[in-house]
Amino acid sequence: MHLGALILAAGEGTRMRSRLPKVLHPLAGKPLLSHVIDTARSISPDEITIVFGHGGEAVLSELAAGDLDWVEQRERLGTGHAVIQALPLLQKADQVLILYGDVPLISGSTLVSLLSCLHSSDLALLTVDLPDPSGYGRIVRDRNDRISRIVEQKDANERELEISEINTGIMAVNRVRLEGWLSRVDNNNAQKEYYLTDIIALAVTDGVNIQAVHPNAEEEVMGVNDRKQLAHLERYYQRQQADLLMQSGATLADPARLDIRGRLTTGRDVFIDCNVIVEGEASLADGVSIGPNVLLKNTTIGQDTQVLANSVVEDAEIGSECRIGPFARIRPETRIADRVHIGNYVEIKKSLVANGSKINHLSYIGDSSIGEDVNIGAGTITCNYDGANKYRTIIGDRAFIGSDTQLVAPVKVGEGATIGAGSTIIKDVPAEQLTLSRSKQVSIKGWERPVKKPKQ
Ligand code: UD1
Ligand code: CA
C-alpha cells in the first residue's frame, strides 16, 4: 500500500487580519502547518503533498523540506478543486489522507484509526458531534444510520441544520475512487465551488459503505480562522503539555501558567513555579526547581539545581546542585559545571564555569574559562571586546577576584591568584600571588565642600 498525505492550505485567512499567511501563525511556537506536517510524518506516509495558494511563496520558503511536494492552487474554487490540483502528484498512491493546514492539533492515533477503515471501505470520514454545529457541513444519515451525503451549511434546509454530527473535512480515501468521483463533482451550489464533500453522495451511489471515525477530543478537529480560535487551541495544547509533565512527576505551581513552545522533558520531583516559558528543547533532571518568571531556551539542567526567579537561560548547559539567579542571564554557549552559584544581575556568555565557582553579584563574564572553586567578586567585568574583536579571559582554579575588577582580555589569571578590589588587569596575573592595580588613596586636609550660590 502506498499512502499519500494531502494537506490543503490554500485558504486566504482573511479573518486573521494579518500580513503573515494564516498557516504560518505559530501555535506553541511552531507554525500551524508544521504541526500538521509533523503529525502526518508521525504516521509515515510514502509522500506528503501540500496545496498552497495566495501568498504561498512565504509558506514555501519557510517550510520547504526534502519530503514535501508543493502544488499551487491559483484560483480558490473549492476543496474539491484543491484536491484535483494535487492528483497528478499522487499517481503512485493507493490511499489518500486529506488534512488541513489550519487544523493543527489532529492526532496521529486518530489518523491511524481513520486509515484502518480503508481495509474494509474505500472512504472513511472523521466526524464529530458538536453542541453548536453552525458553519460546518452536516453528516446526513439514512434510516439505517448509514451516511448518505454531506450538506454544507449554506445549502442545508432547516431540518438538516438541526443535525449535530458535522464533517471535520479530514478523510481517508482510495485514490482511484477519489479521482473518479472528483471528475463528476460540479459547482452547482450556493458558493459556486467544487465541494470535496460531494464525493460522499457519489460514493453512496457507487455502493460504498462509508465509515465514520470520531476524534478523542473536539480540539483535534478545530480549525483556526481567527486569533480567538488560535488562542483557544494554544491554551488547550498547553494544558495537554502540562498534564503530561505532571504525569511524569513534575509539580506545576499552576498548570495554566506554564508555556512550552518546543519540548520539555523532566525527571522526578521537578518543581516549576508560575509564568515559566520554555522554548526549543529543554530538559530538567530530578529535583530541579524553576522559580517564577523564568525563560529557558534550549537548556539542560542537572539534578537538584535551582533556577531562581526572573532568570533567562538560553542555549546553555547547567550541571547539578547549582544555584542560578534570581535575575541571572545565561547566554548561548555557556557551560556551567556542578555546585556553581550565579547570583543576581550576572550575565554570562560563551563561557565555561567549572565546579564550585561563585559569581554572586553584578558581573559580566564573556568569552571566559573559569576554573574550579573560583570566587568572582561583585561588579567584576571581563572586557572581552575592543570594538572590533573578541578575546578570552582564562581564570585558574581557586583564584579570588576582588570586587569591581576589570579583566581586559586577552588575559590569564593563574591558579590561586588573588586580585585586589577595583583593579584593572591588563597583563597576565601570576599564580598564588596578590595582584592589584590601584592609584594610592589620598585624603586632603582642610578641603571644603562647595556650597550652593544664593539665587540672584
Ligand atoms: C469545509 C467542508 C465542511 C466542513 C468544514 C470543516 C467542504 C465543501 N466543506 O467547509 O463540510 O464542515 O470544512 O472545517 O469541503 N481550501 C483550499 N482551497 C479551496 C478551498 C479551501 O485549499 O479552494 C482549504 C482551506 O485552506 C481550508 C480548508 O480547505 O483549510 C477548508 O476550506 P473552507 O473554505 O474553510 O471550507 P468550509 O467552508 O469551512
Ligand atoms: Ca473552515
Coordinates of C-alpha atoms and ligand atoms in Angstrom, one line a residue:
M1 CA 0.0 0.0 0.0
H2 CA 1.2 3.4 -0.9
L3 CA -0.1 6.3 1.3
G4 CA -0.2 9.9 0.2
A5 CA -1.0 12.6 2.7
L6 CA -2.5 15.7 1.2
I7 CA -2.6 18.9 3.2
L8 CA -5.0 21.6 2.0
A9 CA -3.6 25.0 2.8
A10 CA -4.8 27.4 0.1
G11 CA -7.1 29.4 2.4
E12 CA -6.5 33.2 2.4
G13 CA -7.1 33.5 6.2
T14 CA -8.6 37.0 5.9
R15 CA -10.2 36.8 9.4
M16 CA -6.7 36.7 10.9
R17 CA -6.2 40.3 9.7
S18 CA -2.5 39.6 9.3
R19 CA 0.3 40.1 6.8
L20 CA 1.5 36.6 7.8
P21 CA -0.2 33.8 5.9
K22 CA -2.6 32.0 8.3
V23 CA -0.8 28.7 8.3
L24 CA 2.5 30.3 9.4
H25 CA 0.9 31.7 12.6
P26 CA 2.6 30.0 15.5
L27 CA 0.9 27.7 17.9
A28 CA 3.2 26.7 20.8
G29 CA 6.0 28.5 18.9
K30 CA 5.6 26.4 15.7
P31 CA 3.6 27.3 12.5
L32 CA 0.2 25.8 12.3
L33 CA 1.1 24.0 9.1
S34 CA 4.2 22.5 10.7
H35 CA 2.0 20.9 13.4
V36 CA 0.0 19.2 10.6
I37 CA 3.2 18.2 8.7
D38 CA 4.8 16.7 11.8
T39 CA 1.7 14.7 12.6
A40 CA 1.5 13.5 9.1
R41 CA 5.2 12.4 9.3
S42 CA 4.5 10.6 12.5
I43 CA 2.3 8.0 10.7
S44 CA 5.0 7.5 8.0
P45 CA 3.1 8.2 4.7
D46 CA 5.0 7.5 1.5
E47 CA 4.6 11.1 0.4
I48 CA 3.2 14.4 1.7
T49 CA 1.8 16.9 -0.8
I50 CA 0.7 20.4 0.2
V51 CA -1.7 22.6 -1.7
F52 CA -0.9 26.3 -1.3
G53 CA -2.5 29.4 -2.6
H54 CA -2.3 33.1 -2.4
G55 CA 0.8 34.3 -0.5
G56 CA 2.1 30.7 -0.5
E57 CA 5.7 31.6 -1.5
A58 CA 6.3 32.7 2.1
V59 CA 5.0 29.4 3.3
L60 CA 7.2 27.5 0.9
S61 CA 10.3 29.4 1.7
E62 CA 9.8 28.9 5.4
L63 CA 8.7 25.2 5.4
A64 CA 10.2 23.6 2.3
A65 CA 11.8 20.2 3.1
G66 CA 13.0 17.2 1.1
D67 CA 10.0 15.1 1.9
L68 CA 7.3 17.6 0.9
D69 CA 5.8 18.3 -2.5
W70 CA 4.0 21.6 -3.2
V71 CA 1.2 22.4 -5.6
E72 CA -0.2 25.8 -6.2
Q73 CA -4.0 26.3 -6.4
R74 CA -4.1 29.5 -8.4
E75 CA -7.9 30.1 -8.2
R76 CA -9.6 29.1 -5.0
L77 CA -12.5 27.2 -6.5
G78 CA -13.3 24.9 -3.5
T79 CA -11.9 22.0 -1.5
G80 CA -12.7 19.5 -4.4
H81 CA -10.8 21.7 -6.8
A82 CA -7.9 21.9 -4.4
V83 CA -7.6 18.1 -4.2
I84 CA -7.8 17.9 -8.0
Q85 CA -4.7 20.1 -8.3
A86 CA -2.7 17.6 -6.3
L87 CA -3.9 14.4 -8.0
P88 CA -1.2 14.4 -10.7
L89 CA 1.4 14.3 -7.9
L90 CA -0.3 11.4 -6.2
Q91 CA -0.2 8.9 -9.1
K92 CA 1.7 6.3 -7.0
A93 CA -0.7 6.5 -4.1
D94 CA -3.3 3.8 -3.4
Q95 CA -4.7 5.7 -0.5
V96 CA -5.0 9.4 0.2
L97 CA -5.4 11.0 3.6
I98 CA -6.8 14.6 3.4
L99 CA -5.7 17.0 6.1
Y100 CA -5.9 20.8 6.6
G101 CA -3.1 23.2 7.2
D102 CA -5.3 25.2 9.6
V103 CA -6.4 22.2 11.7
P104 CA -3.2 21.9 13.7
L105 CA -4.0 19.5 16.6
I106 CA -5.2 16.4 14.8
S107 CA -3.5 13.4 16.5
G108 CA -1.6 10.6 14.9
S109 CA -3.7 8.0 16.7
T110 CA -6.9 9.4 15.2
L111 CA -5.4 9.3 11.8
V112 CA -4.3 5.7 12.3
S113 CA -7.9 4.6 13.2
L114 CA -9.2 6.6 10.2
L115 CA -6.8 4.8 7.8
S116 CA -7.5 1.4 9.3
C117 CA -11.1 1.8 8.0
L118 CA -9.7 1.6 4.4
H119 CA -9.2 -2.2 4.9
S120 CA -13.0 -2.6 4.6
S121 CA -14.1 0.5 2.8
D122 CA -13.0 3.0 0.1
L123 CA -13.9 6.0 2.1
A124 CA -13.7 6.9 5.8
L125 CA -14.7 10.2 7.3
L126 CA -13.7 11.9 10.5
T127 CA -16.9 13.3 12.0
V128 CA -17.8 14.7 15.4
D129 CA -21.0 15.7 17.3
L130 CA -21.0 19.4 18.2
P131 CA -23.4 21.1 20.6
D132 CA -23.2 24.1 18.2
P133 CA -22.7 22.7 14.6
S134 CA -23.2 26.0 12.9
G135 CA -20.9 26.8 10.0
Y136 CA -20.0 23.2 9.3
G137 CA -21.1 20.7 6.7
R138 CA -23.6 18.3 8.3
I139 CA -23.5 14.5 8.0
V140 CA -26.8 13.3 6.6
R141 CA -27.6 9.6 7.5
D142 CA -30.3 7.4 6.2
R143 CA -32.9 5.3 8.1
N144 CA -30.4 2.6 8.8
D145 CA -28.0 5.2 10.2
R146 CA -25.7 4.9 7.2
I147 CA -24.0 8.1 5.9
S148 CA -25.8 9.2 2.7
R149 CA -24.2 12.6 2.0
I150 CA -22.8 15.8 3.4
V151 CA -24.7 19.1 3.1
E152 CA -22.9 22.4 3.5
Q153 CA -24.4 24.9 6.0
K154 CA -25.1 27.3 3.1
D155 CA -27.0 24.6 1.2
A156 CA -28.8 23.0 4.1
N157 CA -32.6 23.1 4.8
E158 CA -34.0 23.7 8.3
R159 CA -34.1 20.0 9.2
E160 CA -30.6 19.4 8.0
L161 CA -29.3 22.4 10.0
E162 CA -30.5 20.6 13.2
I163 CA -28.0 17.8 12.6
S164 CA -25.3 17.9 15.2
E165 CA -22.9 15.5 13.5
I166 CA -20.5 17.5 11.4
N167 CA -17.9 16.9 8.8
T168 CA -14.4 17.7 10.0
G169 CA -13.1 17.6 6.4
I170 CA -10.5 15.1 7.3
M171 CA -10.9 11.9 5.4
A172 CA -9.1 8.8 4.1
V173 CA -10.0 7.6 0.6
N174 CA -9.0 5.1 -2.1
R175 CA -7.1 7.2 -4.7
V176 CA -8.5 5.7 -7.8
R177 CA -12.1 6.1 -6.4
L178 CA -11.3 9.7 -5.3
E179 CA -10.2 10.6 -8.8
G180 CA -13.3 9.1 -10.4
W181 CA -15.7 10.8 -8.0
L182 CA -13.9 14.2 -8.3
S183 CA -14.3 14.1 -12.1
R184 CA -18.1 14.0 -11.5
V185 CA -18.3 16.9 -9.0
D186 CA -19.8 20.2 -10.2
N187 CA -20.1 23.6 -8.7
N188 CA -23.8 23.8 -8.7
N189 CA -24.3 25.1 -5.2
A190 CA -24.7 28.2 -3.1
Q191 CA -21.0 29.0 -3.1
K192 CA -20.3 28.1 -6.8
E193 CA -17.5 25.9 -5.5
Y194 CA -16.3 22.4 -6.3
Y195 CA -17.0 20.7 -3.0
L196 CA -14.9 17.8 -1.9
T197 CA -17.8 16.8 0.3
D198 CA -19.9 16.0 -2.8
I199 CA -17.9 12.8 -3.3
I200 CA -19.7 11.3 -0.3
A201 CA -23.1 11.1 -2.1
L202 CA -21.3 9.8 -5.2
A203 CA -19.6 7.1 -3.1
V204 CA -23.0 6.1 -1.7
T205 CA -24.4 5.8 -5.3
D206 CA -21.5 3.5 -6.1
G207 CA -22.5 1.3 -3.2
V208 CA -19.6 2.2 -0.9
N209 CA -20.3 1.7 2.8
I210 CA -18.8 4.8 4.3
Q211 CA -17.1 4.5 7.7
A212 CA -17.1 7.3 10.3
V213 CA -14.4 7.7 13.0
H214 CA -14.5 10.2 15.8
P215 CA -11.5 12.1 17.3
N216 CA -10.6 11.7 21.0
A217 CA -11.2 15.4 21.6
E218 CA -13.0 18.1 19.8
E219 CA -9.9 20.3 19.7
E220 CA -8.2 17.8 17.4
V221 CA -10.5 18.9 14.6
M222 CA -10.9 22.5 15.4
G223 CA -9.8 24.9 12.7
V224 CA -8.1 28.2 13.1
N225 CA -9.9 31.0 11.3
D226 CA -9.3 33.9 13.6
R227 CA -7.0 34.8 16.5
K228 CA -9.6 33.9 19.1
Q229 CA -9.7 30.3 17.9
L230 CA -5.9 30.3 17.8
A231 CA -5.7 31.4 21.4
H232 CA -8.3 28.7 22.4
L233 CA -6.2 26.0 20.7
E234 CA -3.0 27.4 22.2
R235 CA -4.4 27.1 25.8
Y236 CA -5.8 23.6 25.0
Y237 CA -2.4 22.5 23.7
Q238 CA -0.5 24.0 26.7
R239 CA -2.8 22.3 29.1
Q240 CA -2.1 18.9 27.5
Q241 CA 1.7 19.6 27.8
A242 CA 1.2 20.5 31.5
D243 CA -0.8 17.3 32.1
L244 CA 2.0 15.2 30.5
L245 CA 4.6 16.8 32.8
M246 CA 2.5 16.2 35.9
Q247 CA 2.1 12.6 34.9
S248 CA 5.8 12.2 34.6
G249 CA 6.4 13.5 38.1
A250 CA 6.7 17.3 37.9
T251 CA 4.8 19.6 40.2
L252 CA 3.5 22.7 38.5
A253 CA 2.5 25.6 40.8
D254 CA -0.2 26.5 38.2
P255 CA -0.6 24.3 35.1
A256 CA -2.3 27.2 33.4
R257 CA 0.8 29.4 33.8
L258 CA 3.5 27.4 32.0
D259 CA 4.1 27.8 28.3
I260 CA 6.1 25.2 26.4
R261 CA 7.0 26.3 22.9
G262 CA 9.0 23.3 22.0
R263 CA 9.7 20.3 24.2
L264 CA 10.4 20.0 27.8
T265 CA 11.4 16.7 29.5
T266 CA 11.5 16.5 33.2
G267 CA 12.8 14.0 35.8
R268 CA 11.1 13.2 39.1
D269 CA 10.3 15.8 41.7
V270 CA 10.8 18.7 39.4
F271 CA 9.1 21.9 40.6
I272 CA 8.1 24.6 38.2
D273 CA 6.7 27.9 39.6
C274 CA 4.3 30.3 37.8
N275 CA 4.9 32.0 34.5
V276 CA 7.7 29.9 33.2
I277 CA 8.3 29.8 29.4
V278 CA 10.2 27.1 27.7
E279 CA 11.4 27.5 24.1
G280 CA 13.1 24.9 21.9
E281 CA 14.3 21.8 23.7
A282 CA 14.9 21.8 27.5
S283 CA 15.5 19.0 29.9
L284 CA 15.4 19.2 33.7
A285 CA 16.9 16.4 35.8
D286 CA 15.5 15.0 39.0
G287 CA 14.9 17.5 41.8
V288 CA 15.3 20.7 39.7
S289 CA 13.4 23.7 40.8
I290 CA 12.5 26.5 38.5
G291 CA 11.4 29.8 40.1
P292 CA 8.7 32.2 38.8
N293 CA 9.1 34.2 35.5
V294 CA 12.0 32.1 34.2
L295 CA 12.7 31.7 30.5
L296 CA 14.5 28.6 29.5
K297 CA 15.6 28.1 25.9
N298 CA 17.5 25.0 24.6
T299 CA 18.8 24.2 28.0
T300 CA 19.7 21.2 30.0
I301 CA 19.8 21.4 33.8
G302 CA 21.3 18.8 36.1
Q303 CA 20.0 17.3 39.3
D304 CA 18.9 19.4 42.2
T305 CA 19.8 22.7 40.6
Q306 CA 17.7 25.7 41.5
V307 CA 16.9 28.4 39.0
L308 CA 15.5 31.3 40.9
A309 CA 13.0 34.0 39.9
N310 CA 13.3 36.1 36.8
S311 CA 16.3 34.4 35.2
V312 CA 16.9 33.9 31.5
V313 CA 18.8 30.8 30.3
E314 CA 19.5 30.3 26.6
D315 CA 21.5 27.6 24.8
A316 CA 23.3 26.6 27.9
E317 CA 24.2 23.5 29.9
I318 CA 24.0 23.7 33.6
G319 CA 25.2 21.0 36.0
S320 CA 23.9 19.6 39.3
E321 CA 23.3 21.4 42.6
C322 CA 23.8 24.8 41.1
R323 CA 22.0 28.0 42.2
I324 CA 21.2 30.3 39.3
G325 CA 19.6 33.7 39.9
P326 CA 17.4 35.4 40.9
F327 CA 17.8 37.8 37.9
A328 CA 20.6 35.9 36.2
R329 CA 21.1 35.9 32.5
I330 CA 22.9 32.9 31.0
R331 CA 23.6 33.4 27.3
P332 CA 24.4 30.9 24.5
E333 CA 27.4 28.6 24.5
T334 CA 27.7 28.7 28.3
R335 CA 28.6 25.5 30.2
I336 CA 28.2 25.6 33.9
A337 CA 29.5 22.6 35.9
D338 CA 28.3 21.4 39.3
R339 CA 27.7 23.3 42.6
V340 CA 28.2 26.7 40.9
H341 CA 26.4 29.8 42.2
I342 CA 25.4 32.5 39.8
G343 CA 23.7 35.4 41.5
N344 CA 21.7 38.4 40.7
Y345 CA 22.4 40.7 37.8
V346 CA 25.1 38.4 36.5
E347 CA 25.4 37.9 32.7
I348 CA 27.4 35.0 31.4
K349 CA 28.1 34.5 27.7
K350 CA 30.1 31.8 25.8
S351 CA 31.9 30.8 28.9
L352 CA 32.9 27.8 31.0
V353 CA 32.5 27.8 34.7
A354 CA 34.0 24.8 36.5
N355 CA 32.8 23.1 39.7
G356 CA 32.2 25.0 42.8
S357 CA 32.8 28.5 41.5
K358 CA 30.8 31.5 42.6
I359 CA 29.8 34.7 40.7
N360 CA 27.3 36.1 43.0
H361 CA 26.6 39.8 42.1
L362 CA 26.5 42.2 39.2
S363 CA 29.1 40.8 36.8
Y364 CA 29.6 40.3 33.1
I365 CA 31.6 37.2 32.2
G366 CA 32.0 36.8 28.4
D367 CA 34.3 34.5 26.3
S368 CA 35.9 33.2 29.5
S369 CA 37.0 30.0 31.1
I370 CA 36.8 29.9 34.8
G371 CA 38.4 27.1 36.8
E372 CA 37.1 25.3 39.9
D373 CA 36.3 27.0 43.2
V374 CA 36.9 30.5 41.9
N375 CA 35.3 33.4 43.6
I376 CA 34.4 36.3 41.5
G377 CA 33.6 39.5 43.5
A378 CA 30.7 41.8 42.8
G379 CA 30.9 44.0 39.8
T380 CA 33.7 42.1 38.0
I381 CA 33.7 42.7 34.3
T382 CA 35.5 40.8 31.6
C383 CA 36.4 43.4 28.9
N384 CA 36.2 40.9 26.0
Y385 CA 35.6 43.3 23.2
D386 CA 37.9 46.1 21.8
G387 CA 35.3 47.4 19.4
A388 CA 36.4 45.1 16.6
N389 CA 37.4 41.6 18.0
K390 CA 36.5 39.4 21.0
Y391 CA 39.2 38.0 23.3
R392 CA 39.2 35.3 26.0
T393 CA 39.8 35.6 29.7
I394 CA 41.2 32.5 31.5
I395 CA 41.0 32.2 35.2
G396 CA 42.7 29.3 37.1
D397 CA 41.4 27.2 39.9
R398 CA 40.9 28.8 43.3
A399 CA 41.5 32.3 42.1
F400 CA 39.9 35.1 44.1
I401 CA 38.9 38.1 42.0
G402 CA 38.2 41.2 44.1
S403 CA 35.1 43.2 43.6
D404 CA 34.9 45.7 40.8
T405 CA 37.8 44.2 38.8
Q406 CA 38.1 44.7 35.1
L407 CA 39.8 41.9 33.3
V408 CA 41.0 43.3 29.9
A409 CA 41.2 40.3 27.6
P410 CA 43.1 38.5 26.4
V411 CA 44.3 37.8 29.9
K412 CA 45.1 34.9 32.1
V413 CA 44.8 34.7 35.9
G414 CA 47.0 31.9 37.5
E415 CA 45.7 29.3 39.9
G416 CA 45.2 30.5 43.4
A417 CA 45.9 34.1 42.5
T418 CA 44.2 37.0 44.4
I419 CA 43.3 40.2 42.7
G420 CA 42.7 43.3 44.9
A421 CA 39.3 45.0 44.6
G422 CA 39.0 47.7 42.0
S423 CA 41.9 46.6 39.8
T424 CA 42.1 47.0 36.1
I425 CA 44.0 43.9 34.9
I426 CA 45.7 44.3 31.6
K427 CA 48.6 41.7 31.9
D428 CA 48.6 38.1 32.9
V429 CA 48.4 37.5 36.7
P430 CA 50.8 35.0 38.3
A431 CA 49.6 32.1 40.4
E432 CA 49.3 32.2 44.2
Q433 CA 50.2 36.0 44.5
L434 CA 48.3 39.1 45.3
T435 CA 48.0 41.4 42.3
L436 CA 46.4 44.8 42.4
S437 CA 46.4 47.9 40.3
R438 CA 45.0 50.9 42.0
S439 CA 46.0 54.5 42.5
K440 CA 47.1 55.4 46.0
Q441 CA 44.3 56.6 48.3
V442 CA 44.8 60.2 49.4
S443 CA 43.0 62.4 51.9
I444 CA 43.1 66.2 51.6
K445 CA 43.2 68.2 54.8
G446 CA 41.2 71.4 55.0
W447 CA 39.2 70.7 51.9
E448 CA 35.8 72.3 51.9
R449 CA 32.6 71.1 50.3
P450 CA 31.2 73.6 47.7
V451 CA 28.0 75.4 48.9
K452 CA 25.1 76.4 46.7
K453 CA 25.3 80.0 45.4
P454 CA 22.4 82.3 46.7
K455 CA 19.8 83.0 43.9
Q456 CA 20.1 86.5 42.3
Ligands
UD1_1 C1 -15.2 22.6 4.8 C2 -16.2 21.5 4.4 C3 -17.2 21.3 5.5 C4 -16.5 21.1 6.9 C5 -15.5 22.2 7.2 C6 -14.7 21.8 8.4 C7 -16.2 21.5 2.0 C8 -17.0 21.8 0.8 N1 -16.8 21.8 3.2 O1 -16.0 23.8 4.8 O2 -18.0 20.2 5.2 O3 -17.5 21.0 7.9 O4 -14.6 22.4 6.0 O5 -13.9 22.9 8.7 O6 -15.2 20.9 1.9 N2 -9.2 25.2 0.8 C9 -8.3 25.2 -0.2 N3 -8.7 25.5 -1.4 C10 -10.0 25.9 -1.7 C11 -10.9 25.9 -0.6 C12 -10.5 25.5 0.6 O7 -7.1 24.8 0.0 O8 -10.3 26.3 -2.8 C13 -8.8 24.7 2.2 C14 -8.8 25.9 3.1 O9 -7.5 26.5 3.3 C15 -9.2 25.2 4.5 C16 -10.0 24.0 4.0 O10 -9.7 23.8 2.7 O11 -8.0 24.8 5.2 C17 -11.4 24.2 4.2 O12 -11.9 25.3 3.5 P1 -13.0 26.3 3.9 O13 -13.3 27.2 2.9 O14 -12.7 26.8 5.3 O15 -14.2 25.2 4.0 P2 -15.5 25.3 4.8 O16 -16.5 26.2 4.1 O17 -15.2 25.7 6.2
CA2 CA -13.2 26.5 7.5

